[in-house]
Amino acid sequence: MQKVALSLAMLFFLPSVAINSHAAQTAPVTTNTTQQPLQQPQQSAIGSPVYIQIFKEERVLELYSKSGNDYRLVQSYPICKFSGGLGPKKTEGDFKSPEGFYQVDLRQLKPDSRYYRAINVGFPNEYDRAQGYSGRYLMIHGECVSIGCYAMTNKSIDEIYTYVEKALRNGQQKVDIAIYPFRMTEQNMKRHSRSVDYKFWSQLQPGYAFFNLTHQPPAVSVANGQYVINNKTIPASPPASHYAFAQAK
């Protein structure tokens, strides 16, 4: 009886998995190493620096706010729609939603968008331009309609937009947005190891791992057309299973 009870308890506490309609049939491994969200976005956190992570396969946008020295999860928002499945956007008109590391300032906020409210993620960035990728006006916006953007409910984009705008107006120069194809665990990387985009995703993985380890947004640069993740603030004795980080010169 004890073994049966233990088995039922383990099943009950397994994390739920959101499966993207564009994803492979195999369910993604979604080990969550981040904090539990606050019950509701807290007024005291509005105006603090923020950080955003997007996961395509899980169809989730995570909003973080700085609390003390760490960034804490404010809320996870379901993504209504995105376009083109997994993999980076390469060409204007390919209807793909971008992947990579982006930054937003006040000039990229659009409070009167035809899709309610919008945040331009800044595609193409330096990496995209180095690859010759093209496109423009790639947004996080409302109205649940996407032709290359990340579409949210109006209620969700209201909260996300407010946090981003208040942080920028309160002194944060740019808000970092990390857009991943999936939660970049070792298991998920192995599951996608035969993808044509695997080498590109291997450049993104250290950024995901860095944030999970330190609760700090990674410092990202582009060198020789490749993403480089700085690891100067990584703890001296990380867990044995930590990912390899590129040391910026």
CSV table of C-alpha atoms in Angstrom, one decimal:
chain,number,residue,atom,x,y,z
A,1,MET,CA,0.0,0.0,0.0
A,2,GLN,CA,2.9,2.4,0.8
A,3,LYS,CA,4.3,1.8,-2.7
A,4,VAL,CA,0.9,2.5,-4.3
A,5,ALA,CA,0.5,5.7,-2.3
A,6,LEU,CA,4.0,6.9,-3.2
A,7,SER,CA,3.4,6.2,-6.9
A,8,LEU,CA,0.1,8.2,-6.8
A,9,ALA,CA,1.8,11.1,-5.0
A,10,MET,CA,4.5,11.2,-7.6
A,11,LEU,CA,2.0,11.3,-10.4
A,12,PHE,CA,0.0,14.0,-8.7
A,13,PHE,CA,3.0,16.4,-8.4
A,14,LEU,CA,4.4,16.0,-11.9
A,15,PRO,CA,4.5,19.4,-13.6
A,16,SER,CA,1.9,19.9,-16.4
A,17,VAL,CA,3.2,20.2,-19.9
A,18,ALA,CA,1.8,22.7,-22.5
A,19,ILE,CA,2.3,21.3,-26.0
A,20,ASN,CA,2.6,23.7,-28.9
A,21,SER,CA,0.5,22.8,-32.0
A,22,HIS,CA,3.6,23.4,-34.1
A,23,ALA,CA,5.8,21.1,-31.9
A,24,ALA,CA,6.9,17.5,-32.5
A,25,GLN,CA,4.5,14.8,-31.3
A,26,THR,CA,6.9,13.9,-28.4
A,27,ALA,CA,6.0,15.8,-25.3
A,28,PRO,CA,8.6,18.4,-24.3
A,29,VAL,CA,10.6,18.0,-21.1
A,30,THR,CA,9.8,21.1,-19.1
A,31,THR,CA,11.8,20.9,-15.9
A,32,ASN,CA,11.0,24.3,-14.2
A,33,THR,CA,13.9,25.7,-12.2
A,34,THR,CA,12.3,29.2,-11.7
A,35,GLN,CA,10.3,30.5,-8.8
A,36,GLN,CA,6.6,30.2,-8.4
A,37,PRO,CA,4.7,33.3,-9.6
A,38,LEU,CA,3.2,35.8,-7.3
A,39,GLN,CA,-0.5,35.4,-6.8
A,40,GLN,CA,-1.2,38.7,-8.6
A,41,PRO,CA,1.1,41.3,-10.2
A,42,GLN,CA,2.1,43.5,-7.1
A,43,GLN,CA,1.9,47.2,-7.3
A,44,SER,CA,5.1,47.5,-5.2
A,45,ALA,CA,7.0,45.6,-8.0
A,46,ILE,CA,5.8,48.0,-10.8
A,47,GLY,CA,8.6,50.3,-11.7
A,48,SER,CA,11.4,47.9,-10.8
A,49,PRO,CA,13.7,46.5,-13.5
A,50,VAL,CA,12.0,43.7,-15.5
A,51,TYR,CA,13.1,40.7,-17.6
A,52,ILE,CA,11.1,38.6,-20.1
A,53,GLN,CA,11.5,35.0,-21.2
A,54,ILE,CA,9.4,33.5,-24.0
A,55,PHE,CA,9.1,29.7,-24.7
A,56,LYS,CA,7.6,28.8,-28.0
A,57,GLU,CA,6.9,25.1,-27.5
A,58,GLU,CA,5.4,25.7,-24.1
A,59,ARG,CA,3.5,28.7,-25.4
A,60,VAL,CA,4.4,30.8,-22.3
A,61,LEU,CA,5.7,34.3,-21.7
A,62,GLU,CA,7.4,34.7,-18.3
A,63,LEU,CA,7.6,38.2,-16.7
A,64,TYR,CA,10.2,38.8,-14.0
A,65,SER,CA,10.8,41.8,-11.7
A,66,LYS,CA,13.9,42.6,-9.8
A,67,SER,CA,13.5,42.1,-6.0
A,68,GLY,CA,16.7,42.7,-4.0
A,69,ASN,CA,19.5,41.2,-6.1
A,70,ASP,CA,17.5,38.6,-7.9
A,71,TYR,CA,14.8,38.6,-10.6
A,72,ARG,CA,11.6,37.0,-9.3
A,73,LEU,CA,8.8,35.6,-11.4
A,74,VAL,CA,5.8,37.9,-11.4
A,75,GLN,CA,3.6,35.9,-13.7
A,76,SER,CA,3.5,33.4,-16.5
A,77,TYR,CA,1.2,34.3,-19.4
A,78,PRO,CA,-0.2,31.9,-22.0
A,79,ILE,CA,0.7,32.9,-25.5
A,80,CYS,CA,-2.4,32.9,-27.7
A,81,LYS,CA,-0.6,32.5,-31.0
A,82,PHE,CA,2.7,32.7,-32.7
A,83,SER,CA,3.7,31.8,-36.2
A,84,GLY,CA,5.8,29.3,-38.1
A,85,GLY,CA,6.8,26.7,-35.6
A,86,LEU,CA,10.2,26.3,-34.0
A,87,GLY,CA,13.3,28.0,-35.4
A,88,PRO,CA,14.5,31.5,-36.0
A,89,LYS,CA,12.9,34.1,-38.3
A,90,LYS,CA,15.0,34.5,-41.4
A,91,THR,CA,13.1,36.3,-44.1
A,92,GLU,CA,10.5,39.0,-44.2
A,93,GLY,CA,7.2,37.4,-45.1
A,94,ASP,CA,8.1,33.9,-43.9
A,95,PHE,CA,5.6,34.3,-41.1
A,96,LYS,CA,8.0,33.0,-38.5
A,97,SER,CA,8.2,34.4,-34.9
A,98,PRO,CA,11.8,35.3,-33.9
A,99,GLU,CA,14.1,33.5,-31.5
A,100,GLY,CA,17.1,35.0,-29.8
A,101,PHE,CA,18.1,37.8,-27.5
A,102,TYR,CA,16.4,41.2,-27.9
A,103,GLN,CA,16.2,44.5,-26.1
A,104,VAL,CA,13.4,47.1,-25.8
A,105,ASP,CA,13.4,50.8,-24.9
A,106,LEU,CA,10.7,53.4,-24.7
A,107,ARG,CA,10.7,54.0,-28.5
A,108,GLN,CA,9.6,50.4,-29.1
A,109,LEU,CA,6.4,50.7,-27.1
A,110,LYS,CA,3.2,51.3,-29.0
A,111,PRO,CA,0.2,52.1,-26.7
A,112,ASP,CA,-2.2,52.7,-29.6
A,113,SER,CA,-1.4,49.6,-31.7
A,114,ARG,CA,-4.1,48.2,-34.0
A,115,TYR,CA,-3.6,45.1,-31.9
A,116,TYR,CA,-4.4,46.9,-28.7
A,117,ARG,CA,-1.0,47.5,-27.2
A,118,ALA,CA,2.3,46.4,-28.7
A,119,ILE,CA,6.0,46.0,-27.7
A,120,ASN,CA,8.4,45.8,-30.7
A,121,VAL,CA,11.0,43.2,-29.7
A,122,GLY,CA,13.7,44.8,-32.0
A,123,PHE,CA,14.1,42.3,-34.8
A,124,PRO,CA,16.4,42.2,-36.6
A,125,ASN,CA,19.1,42.6,-33.9
A,126,GLU,CA,22.9,42.5,-34.4
A,127,TYR,CA,23.0,38.7,-34.7
A,128,ASP,CA,20.1,38.6,-37.2
A,129,ARG,CA,21.7,41.3,-39.4
A,130,ALA,CA,25.0,39.3,-39.4
A,131,GLN,CA,23.1,36.3,-40.8
A,132,GLY,CA,21.4,38.5,-43.4
A,133,TYR,CA,17.9,38.0,-41.9
A,134,SER,CA,15.2,40.4,-42.8
A,135,GLY,CA,11.9,41.5,-41.3
A,136,ARG,CA,10.4,44.3,-39.2
A,137,TYR,CA,7.6,45.1,-36.8
A,138,LEU,CA,7.9,41.9,-34.8
A,139,MET,CA,5.8,42.5,-31.7
A,140,ILE,CA,4.4,41.2,-28.5
A,141,HIS,CA,0.8,42.5,-28.7
A,142,GLY,CA,-2.8,41.9,-27.9
A,143,GLU,CA,-5.9,40.6,-29.8
A,144,CYS,CA,-4.7,37.0,-30.1
A,145,VAL,CA,-3.8,37.3,-33.8
A,146,SER,CA,-0.3,36.5,-35.1
A,147,ILE,CA,1.4,36.7,-38.5
A,148,GLY,CA,4.9,36.5,-37.1
A,149,CYS,CA,4.4,38.2,-33.7
A,150,TYR,CA,3.7,36.8,-30.2
A,151,ALA,CA,0.0,37.5,-29.6
A,152,MET,CA,-1.5,37.7,-26.1
A,153,THR,CA,-4.9,38.4,-24.6
A,154,ASN,CA,-5.5,42.1,-24.1
A,155,LYS,CA,-5.6,41.5,-20.3
A,156,SER,CA,-2.1,39.9,-20.4
A,157,ILE,CA,-0.5,42.5,-22.7
A,158,ASP,CA,-2.0,45.2,-20.4
A,159,GLU,CA,0.0,43.9,-17.4
A,160,ILE,CA,3.1,43.1,-19.4
A,161,TYR,CA,3.1,46.5,-21.1
A,162,THR,CA,2.6,48.3,-17.8
A,163,TYR,CA,5.5,46.6,-16.1
A,164,VAL,CA,7.8,47.3,-19.1
A,165,GLU,CA,6.8,50.9,-19.5
A,166,LYS,CA,7.0,51.7,-15.8
A,167,ALA,CA,10.5,50.0,-15.6
A,168,LEU,CA,11.8,52.1,-18.5
A,169,ARG,CA,10.3,55.3,-17.2
A,170,ASN,CA,11.8,54.6,-13.8
A,171,GLY,CA,15.4,54.4,-15.1
A,172,GLN,CA,15.9,50.9,-16.7
A,173,GLN,CA,17.6,51.8,-20.0
A,174,LYS,CA,16.5,48.6,-21.9
A,175,VAL,CA,14.4,45.6,-21.1
A,176,ASP,CA,16.0,42.3,-22.1
A,177,ILE,CA,13.8,39.7,-23.8
A,178,ALA,CA,15.1,36.2,-24.3
A,179,ILE,CA,13.1,34.1,-26.8
A,180,TYR,CA,13.7,30.4,-26.8
A,181,PRO,CA,12.2,27.6,-28.9
A,182,PHE,CA,11.6,25.5,-25.7
A,183,ARG,CA,12.9,25.3,-22.1
A,184,MET,CA,16.5,24.5,-22.9
A,185,THR,CA,17.1,21.6,-20.5
A,186,GLU,CA,19.6,19.0,-21.3
A,187,GLN,CA,16.7,16.6,-22.1
A,188,ASN,CA,15.0,18.9,-24.5
A,189,MET,CA,18.3,19.7,-26.2
A,190,LYS,CA,18.8,16.0,-26.8
A,191,ARG,CA,15.3,15.6,-28.0
A,192,HIS,CA,15.9,18.3,-30.7
A,193,SER,CA,19.5,17.3,-31.4
A,194,ARG,CA,18.7,16.3,-35.0
A,195,SER,CA,17.1,19.6,-35.9
A,196,VAL,CA,18.6,21.8,-38.5
A,197,ASP,CA,18.4,24.6,-36.0
A,198,TYR,CA,20.4,22.7,-33.3
A,199,LYS,CA,23.6,24.7,-33.7
A,200,PHE,CA,21.7,28.0,-33.4
A,201,TRP,CA,19.9,26.7,-30.3
A,202,SER,CA,23.2,25.7,-28.8
A,203,GLN,CA,24.1,29.4,-28.8
A,204,LEU,CA,20.9,30.3,-26.9
A,205,GLN,CA,21.2,27.5,-24.3
A,206,PRO,CA,23.9,29.2,-22.1
A,207,GLY,CA,21.6,32.2,-21.6
A,208,TYR,CA,18.8,30.1,-20.4
A,209,ALA,CA,21.1,28.1,-18.1
A,210,PHE,CA,22.8,31.3,-16.8
A,211,PHE,CA,19.4,32.8,-15.7
A,212,ASN,CA,18.3,29.6,-14.0
A,213,LEU,CA,21.5,29.4,-12.1
A,214,THR,CA,22.0,33.0,-11.0
A,215,HIS,CA,18.5,34.6,-11.4
A,216,GLN,CA,20.2,37.4,-13.3
A,217,PRO,CA,19.6,38.2,-17.0
A,218,PRO,CA,22.6,37.1,-19.1
A,219,ALA,CA,24.9,39.7,-20.6
A,220,VAL,CA,24.7,39.0,-24.3
A,221,SER,CA,26.9,40.2,-27.1
A,222,VAL,CA,27.6,39.2,-30.7
A,223,ALA,CA,31.1,38.3,-31.9
A,224,ASN,CA,31.9,37.0,-35.4
A,225,GLY,CA,28.2,36.6,-36.1
A,226,GLN,CA,27.6,34.4,-33.0
A,227,TYR,CA,25.9,35.0,-29.7
A,228,VAL,CA,28.3,35.2,-26.7
A,229,ILE,CA,27.1,34.9,-23.1
A,230,ASN,CA,29.3,36.6,-20.5
A,231,ASN,CA,29.8,34.5,-17.4
A,232,LYS,CA,31.8,36.9,-15.1
A,233,THR,CA,29.2,36.7,-12.3
A,234,ILE,CA,28.7,32.9,-12.4
A,235,PRO,CA,29.2,31.3,-8.9
A,236,ALA,CA,32.6,29.7,-8.3
A,237,SER,CA,31.1,26.3,-7.7
A,238,PRO,CA,28.1,25.7,-9.9
A,239,PRO,CA,26.3,22.3,-9.9
A,240,ALA,CA,28.0,19.5,-11.7
A,241,SER,CA,25.3,19.5,-14.3
A,242,HIS,CA,25.7,23.2,-15.3
A,243,TYR,CA,26.0,24.1,-18.9
A,244,ALA,CA,29.1,25.4,-20.6
A,245,PHE,CA,29.3,29.2,-20.9
A,246,ALA,CA,31.2,31.2,-23.4
A,247,GLN,CA,33.7,33.5,-21.8
A,248,ALA,CA,33.8,36.9,-23.4
A,249,LYS,CA,37.2,38.2,-24.3
